[in-house]
Coordinates of C-alpha atoms in Angstrom, one line a residue:
X1 CA 95.1 -30.2 193.3
X2 CA 97.8 -32.3 193.2
X3 CA 101.4 -31.5 193.2
X4 CA 101.8 -32.7 189.5
X5 CA 98.8 -30.3 188.5
X6 CA 100.3 -27.3 190.4
X7 CA 103.8 -28.0 188.8
X8 CA 102.0 -28.2 185.4
X9 CA 100.7 -24.4 185.8
X10 CA 103.8 -23.2 187.8
X11 CA 105.5 -21.9 185.1
X12 CA 102.8 -20.9 182.5
X13 CA 103.4 -17.5 181.2
X14 CA 100.1 -17.2 179.4
X15 CA 97.2 -15.4 180.8
X16 CA 93.6 -15.0 179.7
X17 CA 94.5 -11.3 178.8
X18 CA 96.9 -12.5 176.1
X19 CA 94.4 -14.1 174.2
X20 CA 93.6 -12.4 170.8
X21 CA 90.2 -11.0 170.8
X22 CA 88.2 -10.6 167.4
X23 CA 88.6 -6.9 167.6
X24 CA 92.2 -7.7 167.9
X25 CA 92.3 -9.9 164.9
X26 CA 90.3 -7.4 162.9
X27 CA 93.0 -5.0 163.3
X28 CA 95.8 -7.5 162.7
X29 CA 93.8 -8.4 159.3
X30 CA 93.8 -4.8 158.3
X31 CA 97.6 -4.5 159.0
X32 CA 98.2 -7.8 156.8
X33 CA 96.3 -6.7 154.1
X34 CA 98.1 -3.6 153.7
X35 CA 101.4 -5.2 154.0
X36 CA 100.2 -7.7 151.2
X37 CA 98.7 -5.0 149.0
X38 CA 102.3 -3.1 149.0
X39 CA 103.9 -6.5 148.5
X40 CA 106.0 -6.2 151.5
X41 CA 105.5 -9.8 152.7
X42 CA 108.9 -11.2 152.5
X43 CA 110.4 -8.3 154.3
X44 CA 107.4 -8.1 156.9
X45 CA 107.9 -11.8 157.8
X46 CA 111.6 -11.4 158.0
X47 CA 111.4 -8.2 160.5
X48 CA 108.7 -10.0 162.5
X49 CA 110.5 -13.1 162.8
X50 CA 113.8 -11.2 164.1
X51 CA 112.0 -8.9 166.5
X52 CA 109.4 -11.9 167.9
X53 CA 111.2 -11.8 171.1
X54 CA 110.8 -7.9 171.5
X55 CA 107.1 -7.5 170.8
X56 CA 106.7 -5.5 173.8
X57 CA 109.4 -2.9 172.8
X58 CA 107.9 -3.3 169.6
X59 CA 104.4 -1.9 171.2
X60 CA 106.2 0.9 173.0
X61 CA 107.8 2.0 169.6
X62 CA 104.2 2.2 168.2
X63 CA 103.4 4.7 170.9
X64 CA 106.1 6.9 170.1
X65 CA 105.4 6.5 166.4
X66 CA 101.6 7.0 166.5
X67 CA 101.7 10.7 165.0
X68 CA 103.2 9.4 162.0
X69 CA 100.9 6.2 161.6
X70 CA 98.0 8.2 162.1
X71 CA 98.5 9.4 158.3
X72 CA 97.6 5.4 157.5
X73 CA 95.1 4.5 160.4
X74 CA 93.1 6.4 163.0
X75 CA 95.0 7.1 166.0
X76 CA 92.6 4.8 168.0
X77 CA 93.7 1.9 165.9
X78 CA 97.6 2.7 166.4
X79 CA 96.9 2.6 170.1
X80 CA 94.9 -0.6 170.0
X81 CA 97.6 -2.1 167.6
X82 CA 100.4 -1.1 170.2
X83 CA 98.3 -2.9 172.9
X84 CA 97.9 -6.0 170.7
X85 CA 101.8 -6.1 170.2
X86 CA 102.2 -6.5 174.1
X87 CA 100.4 -10.0 174.0
X88 CA 102.6 -12.9 173.4
X89 CA 100.8 -14.6 170.5
X90 CA 100.3 -11.3 168.5
X91 CA 103.4 -11.5 166.3
X92 CA 102.8 -15.2 165.4
X93 CA 99.3 -14.3 164.8
X94 CA 100.0 -11.4 162.4
X95 CA 102.5 -13.4 160.6
X96 CA 99.8 -16.3 160.1
X97 CA 97.4 -13.5 158.6
X98 CA 100.0 -12.3 156.5
X99 CA 101.3 -15.5 154.9
X100 CA 97.4 -16.5 154.5
X101 CA 96.6 -13.3 152.5
X102 CA 99.5 -13.6 150.5
X103 CA 98.9 -17.3 149.5
X104 CA 95.3 -16.2 148.5
X105 CA 96.7 -13.2 146.6
X106 CA 98.9 -15.4 144.3

């Protein structure tokens, strides 16, 4: 491997574990559907945009709020959603899905 190739990957922060799986996407789509159904697209997008750098802390907050969120979705899905939020691309993916669902609804 050349020095140029090594340097290209030296500062990479994305790992294979950061990829959004099909199951992750299904849960993100479920969350997005609820946001759009409740007509909270704009506030949700503003909130997600503002907390994007803090997505790991958001995932920890989900663990704290799990008993409350369990009224809406299963505890396993809340736990899985918290794990998804730890991934770097999760907020961007969720925002894209919300925007797409909202566009399809209107």
